[in-house]
Short mmCIF file of C-alpha atoms in Angstrom, two decimals:
data_model
loop_
_atom_site.label_atom_id
_atom_site.label_comp_id
_atom_site.label_asym_id
_atom_site.label_seq_id
_atom_site.Cartn_x
_atom_site.Cartn_y
_atom_site.Cartn_z
CA UNK A 1 23.70 -21.03 0.33
CA UNK A 2 26.47 -22.41 -1.87
CA UNK A 3 29.95 -21.20 -2.66
CA UNK A 4 29.03 -20.58 -6.30
CA UNK A 5 25.89 -18.56 -5.61
CA UNK A 6 26.76 -14.93 -6.23
CA UNK A 7 23.26 -13.68 -5.55
CA UNK A 8 23.30 -14.28 -1.81
CA UNK A 9 25.16 -11.08 -0.98
CA UNK A 10 27.69 -13.00 1.09
CA UNK A 11 30.44 -13.56 -1.51
CA UNK A 12 32.61 -10.78 -0.12
CA UNK A 13 35.68 -11.47 2.03
CA UNK A 14 34.47 -9.47 5.05
CA UNK A 15 31.04 -11.06 5.07
CA UNK A 16 32.59 -14.51 4.80
CA UNK A 17 34.75 -13.68 7.81
CA UNK A 18 31.63 -12.78 9.80
CA UNK A 19 30.04 -16.06 8.74
CA UNK A 20 33.14 -18.05 9.74
CA UNK A 21 32.91 -16.39 13.15
CA UNK A 22 29.23 -17.32 13.35
CA UNK A 23 29.95 -20.94 12.41
CA UNK A 24 32.67 -21.17 15.05
CA UNK A 25 30.59 -20.00 18.01
CA UNK A 26 27.52 -21.96 16.98
CA UNK A 27 29.81 -25.03 16.90
CA UNK A 28 30.82 -24.30 20.52
CA UNK A 29 34.37 -23.42 19.40
CA UNK A 30 34.77 -20.21 21.38
CA UNK A 31 38.56 -20.15 20.90
CA UNK A 32 38.17 -20.25 17.13
CA UNK A 33 35.35 -17.69 17.28
CA UNK A 34 37.56 -15.32 19.30
CA UNK A 35 40.28 -15.59 16.60
CA UNK A 36 37.94 -13.50 14.39
CA UNK A 37 37.43 -10.84 17.07
CA UNK A 38 39.70 -7.79 17.18
CA UNK A 39 41.48 -7.11 20.50
CA UNK A 40 39.81 -3.69 20.65
CA UNK A 41 36.33 -4.77 19.55
CA UNK A 42 33.46 -2.50 20.55
CA UNK A 43 30.12 -4.23 20.92
CA UNK A 44 26.71 -2.68 21.49
CA UNK A 45 24.72 -5.42 23.20
CA UNK A 46 21.23 -5.27 24.79
CA UNK A 47 22.72 -4.83 28.26
CA UNK A 48 25.09 -2.06 27.15
CA UNK A 49 28.43 -1.38 25.51
CA UNK A 50 31.26 -3.92 25.78
CA UNK A 51 34.83 -2.84 25.11
CA UNK A 52 37.66 -5.22 24.22
CA UNK A 53 38.02 -8.92 23.44
CA UNK A 54 38.13 -10.04 27.10
CA UNK A 55 34.78 -8.41 27.88
CA UNK A 56 33.36 -9.80 24.65
CA UNK A 57 34.47 -13.34 25.53
CA UNK A 58 32.93 -12.98 29.00
CA UNK A 59 29.66 -12.01 27.28
CA UNK A 60 29.68 -14.83 24.71
CA UNK A 61 31.09 -17.63 26.89
CA UNK A 62 28.03 -18.31 29.09
CA UNK A 63 25.74 -18.08 26.07
CA UNK A 64 27.79 -20.59 24.05
CA UNK A 65 27.79 -22.91 27.06
CA UNK A 66 24.00 -23.08 27.17
CA UNK A 67 23.63 -23.33 23.38
CA UNK A 68 22.00 -26.59 22.24
CA UNK A 69 21.24 -25.68 18.62
CA UNK A 70 21.24 -22.92 16.02
CA UNK A 71 19.90 -22.16 12.57
CA UNK A 72 21.05 -19.38 10.23
CA UNK A 73 18.01 -17.41 9.01
CA UNK A 74 19.80 -14.99 6.67
CA UNK A 75 23.28 -13.57 6.08
CA UNK A 76 24.38 -10.72 3.86
CA UNK A 77 27.41 -8.54 3.54
CA UNK A 78 29.24 -5.91 1.54
CA UNK A 79 32.68 -4.36 1.70
CA UNK A 80 32.02 -2.63 5.04
CA UNK A 81 29.45 -4.67 6.88
CA UNK A 82 27.94 -8.08 7.46
CA UNK A 83 24.43 -8.64 8.78
CA UNK A 84 23.21 -12.02 10.03
CA UNK A 85 20.03 -13.25 11.65
CA UNK A 86 19.76 -16.65 13.28
CA UNK A 87 17.70 -18.64 15.69
CA UNK A 88 19.26 -20.38 18.65
CA UNK A 89 18.05 -23.05 21.03
CA UNK A 90 19.44 -22.88 24.55
CA UNK A 91 18.97 -24.78 27.79
CA UNK A 92 17.14 -21.73 29.17
CA UNK A 93 15.07 -20.63 26.15
CA UNK A 94 13.84 -22.90 23.37
CA UNK A 95 13.83 -20.27 20.60
CA UNK A 96 16.10 -17.27 21.07
CA UNK A 97 16.62 -15.50 17.73
CA UNK A 98 19.32 -12.89 17.39
CA UNK A 99 20.78 -10.51 14.83
CA UNK A 100 24.28 -9.13 14.50
CA UNK A 101 25.63 -6.35 12.34
CA UNK A 102 29.42 -6.39 12.28
CA UNK A 103 32.24 -4.35 10.81
CA UNK A 104 35.33 -6.28 9.73
CA UNK A 105 38.74 -4.63 9.42
CA UNK A 106 42.05 -6.39 8.64
CA UNK A 107 40.29 -9.75 8.87
CA UNK A 108 38.79 -9.24 12.31
CA UNK A 109 35.50 -8.01 13.69
CA UNK A 110 36.11 -4.56 15.16
CA UNK A 111 32.51 -3.53 15.84
CA UNK A 112 29.38 -5.51 16.54
CA UNK A 113 25.79 -4.49 17.09
CA UNK A 114 23.84 -7.27 18.78
CA UNK A 115 20.06 -7.53 18.98
CA UNK A 116 18.19 -10.22 20.88
CA UNK A 117 15.29 -10.41 23.28
CA UNK A 118 16.40 -10.62 26.92
CA UNK A 119 12.82 -11.02 28.19
CA UNK A 120 12.56 -14.84 27.91
CA UNK A 121 16.01 -15.26 29.53
CA UNK A 122 15.00 -12.94 32.39
CA UNK A 123 11.74 -14.91 32.80
CA UNK A 124 13.50 -18.30 32.77
CA UNK A 125 16.05 -17.13 35.36
CA UNK A 126 13.27 -15.74 37.54
CA UNK A 127 11.62 -19.16 37.40
CA UNK A 128 14.85 -20.77 38.58
CA UNK A 129 15.94 -21.94 35.11
CA UNK B 1 23.48 4.37 0.64
CA UNK B 2 22.82 5.85 -2.79
CA UNK B 3 20.69 4.74 -5.70
CA UNK B 4 23.76 4.18 -7.85
CA UNK B 5 25.67 2.05 -5.37
CA UNK B 6 25.37 -1.53 -6.54
CA UNK B 7 27.57 -2.89 -3.79
CA UNK B 8 25.07 -2.37 -0.99
CA UNK B 9 23.13 -5.57 -1.71
CA UNK B 10 19.86 -3.66 -1.76
CA UNK B 11 19.49 -3.07 -5.52
CA UNK B 12 16.94 -5.88 -5.91
CA UNK B 13 13.21 -5.19 -6.28
CA UNK B 14 12.15 -7.24 -3.24
CA UNK B 15 14.72 -5.68 -0.96
CA UNK B 16 13.70 -2.21 -2.15
CA UNK B 17 10.10 -3.07 -1.29
CA UNK B 18 11.15 -4.02 2.24
CA UNK B 19 13.03 -0.74 2.53
CA UNK B 20 10.01 1.26 1.28
CA UNK B 21 7.96 -0.45 3.99
CA UNK B 22 10.61 0.47 6.56
CA UNK B 23 10.67 4.11 5.40
CA UNK B 24 6.87 4.31 5.63
CA UNK B 25 6.51 3.10 9.20
CA UNK B 26 9.51 5.05 10.47
CA UNK B 27 7.82 8.15 8.94
CA UNK B 28 4.69 7.36 11.02
CA UNK B 29 2.74 6.53 7.85
CA UNK B 30 1.15 3.29 9.03
CA UNK B 31 -1.40 3.26 6.18
CA UNK B 32 1.37 3.41 3.59
CA UNK B 33 3.40 0.83 5.51
CA UNK B 34 0.43 -1.55 5.55
CA UNK B 35 0.14 -1.24 1.75
CA UNK B 36 3.36 -3.30 1.58
CA UNK B 37 2.01 -6.02 3.90
CA UNK B 38 0.22 -9.05 2.46
CA UNK B 39 -3.28 -9.76 3.81
CA UNK B 40 -2.13 -13.19 4.95
CA UNK B 41 1.23 -12.11 6.42
CA UNK B 42 2.76 -14.40 9.02
CA UNK B 43 5.03 -12.70 11.51
CA UNK B 44 7.25 -14.28 14.16
CA UNK B 45 7.63 -11.57 16.78
CA UNK B 46 9.22 -11.77 20.25
CA UNK B 47 5.82 -12.25 21.92
CA UNK B 48 4.78 -15.00 19.48
CA UNK B 49 3.32 -15.61 16.04
CA UNK B 50 1.01 -13.06 14.42
CA UNK B 51 -1.25 -14.13 11.57
CA UNK B 52 -2.85 -11.72 9.09
CA UNK B 53 -2.61 -8.01 8.30
CA UNK B 54 -5.09 -6.93 11.02
CA UNK B 55 -3.05 -8.60 13.78
CA UNK B 56 0.12 -7.16 12.28
CA UNK B 57 -1.32 -3.63 12.26
CA UNK B 58 -2.41 -4.05 15.89
CA UNK B 59 1.19 -5.00 16.72
CA UNK B 60 2.84 -2.15 14.80
CA UNK B 61 0.32 0.61 15.58
CA UNK B 62 1.21 1.23 19.25
CA UNK B 63 4.92 1.05 18.45
CA UNK B 64 4.68 3.59 15.62
CA UNK B 65 2.68 5.88 17.93
CA UNK B 66 5.49 6.02 20.50
CA UNK B 67 8.25 6.32 17.87
CA UNK B 68 10.21 9.58 18.12
CA UNK B 69 13.15 8.72 15.86
CA UNK B 70 14.87 5.99 13.85
CA UNK B 71 18.13 5.27 12.11
CA UNK B 72 18.81 2.53 9.57
CA UNK B 73 21.91 0.57 10.61
CA UNK B 74 22.11 -1.84 7.62
CA UNK B 75 19.88 -3.22 4.88
CA UNK B 76 20.51 -6.05 2.44
CA UNK B 77 18.43 -8.20 0.18
CA UNK B 78 18.39 -10.80 -2.54
CA UNK B 79 15.69 -12.35 -4.70
CA UNK B 80 14.00 -14.11 -1.76
CA UNK B 81 14.74 -12.12 1.34
CA UNK B 82 15.48 -8.72 2.81
CA UNK B 83 17.26 -8.17 6.11
CA UNK B 84 17.34 -4.82 7.89
CA UNK B 85 18.68 -3.62 11.22
CA UNK B 86 17.81 -0.25 12.68
CA UNK B 87 17.77 1.70 15.88
CA UNK B 88 14.64 3.41 17.11
CA UNK B 89 14.00 6.04 19.74
CA UNK B 90 10.64 5.83 21.49
CA UNK B 91 8.87 7.69 24.27
CA UNK B 92 9.38 4.61 26.49
CA UNK B 93 12.93 3.53 25.55
CA UNK B 94 15.66 5.84 24.28
CA UNK B 95 17.48 3.24 22.13
CA UNK B 96 15.47 0.24 20.97
CA UNK B 97 17.27 -1.46 18.07
CA UNK B 98 15.46 -4.06 16.02
CA UNK B 99 16.05 -6.40 13.10
CA UNK B 100 13.62 -7.75 10.53
CA UNK B 101 14.03 -10.51 7.99
CA UNK B 102 11.20 -10.45 5.45
CA UNK B 103 10.05 -12.45 2.47
CA UNK B 104 8.40 -10.49 -0.34
CA UNK B 105 6.04 -12.12 -2.82
CA UNK B 106 4.03 -10.34 -5.55
CA UNK B 107 5.20 -6.99 -4.20
CA UNK B 108 4.09 -7.54 -0.61
CA UNK B 109 5.68 -8.80 2.58
CA UNK B 110 4.28 -12.28 3.25
CA UNK B 111 6.55 -13.33 6.10
CA UNK B 112 8.45 -11.39 8.70
CA UNK B 113 10.80 -12.41 11.44
CA UNK B 114 11.18 -9.69 14.04
CA UNK B 115 13.90 -9.44 16.67
CA UNK B 116 14.05 -6.78 19.37
CA UNK B 117 14.68 -6.63 23.09
CA UNK B 118 11.45 -6.48 25.11
CA UNK B 119 13.33 -6.11 28.41
CA UNK B 120 13.69 -2.27 28.43
CA UNK B 121 10.02 -1.86 27.40
CA UNK B 122 8.93 -4.21 30.21
CA UNK B 123 11.11 -2.29 32.67
CA UNK B 124 9.79 1.12 31.52
CA UNK B 125 6.18 -0.06 31.81
CA UNK B 126 6.86 -1.48 35.27
CA UNK B 127 8.20 1.93 36.28
CA UNK B 128 4.95 3.53 35.06
CA UNK B 129 6.41 4.73 31.73
#
């Protein structure tokens, strides 16, 4: 995906903001990632609803710590929304793909819908991983 | 999302095909849904890789049978790829969001990457659901 490619659906300011956030956390820069997150973010995650940046950071922190690799599968956005899918490699699970649909307002992510499979993490933890 | 809205990223033939597939299976029309699936589809699903339309139908059939509702969260596409996120309601799990990233070739879906959380389905089955 290149800067000049206008067919990738991601050449909108809000989508680029979501991608910058993605690049920050997949580079283990949680502080930079959090700079894209609104103080009052609402996040619907597999385990339930998270409210506020502190709760969001508590959710992302342990995941970023066990992250050993990531690969963007697809990213699109329009004026309201950005949608990304990626694969991650973690110390617990070798392939843990996820998808996020975010709303960006005033340059920050105010709402996020997170989808990933908890089953392999649950299984790895059960096996003492 | 309306037909005339060119800012939604979905006004490309391949993305529209992915959306037609989505509309078919969420309407319980598995035969119509399968008409959008290539005979040699490869699908990376949470439980592993599925190869071929028969295996894909075996995977989708039981899910479509327990589907009681669905809501499209976001859909985007370009010339190569379509990415959708949706929420589903099933007899086993009240809210089971999923995301799919598909490749369309010659009018059919040839590759699909599927992300959803198996944990609540595992838990419901364990509880005799």
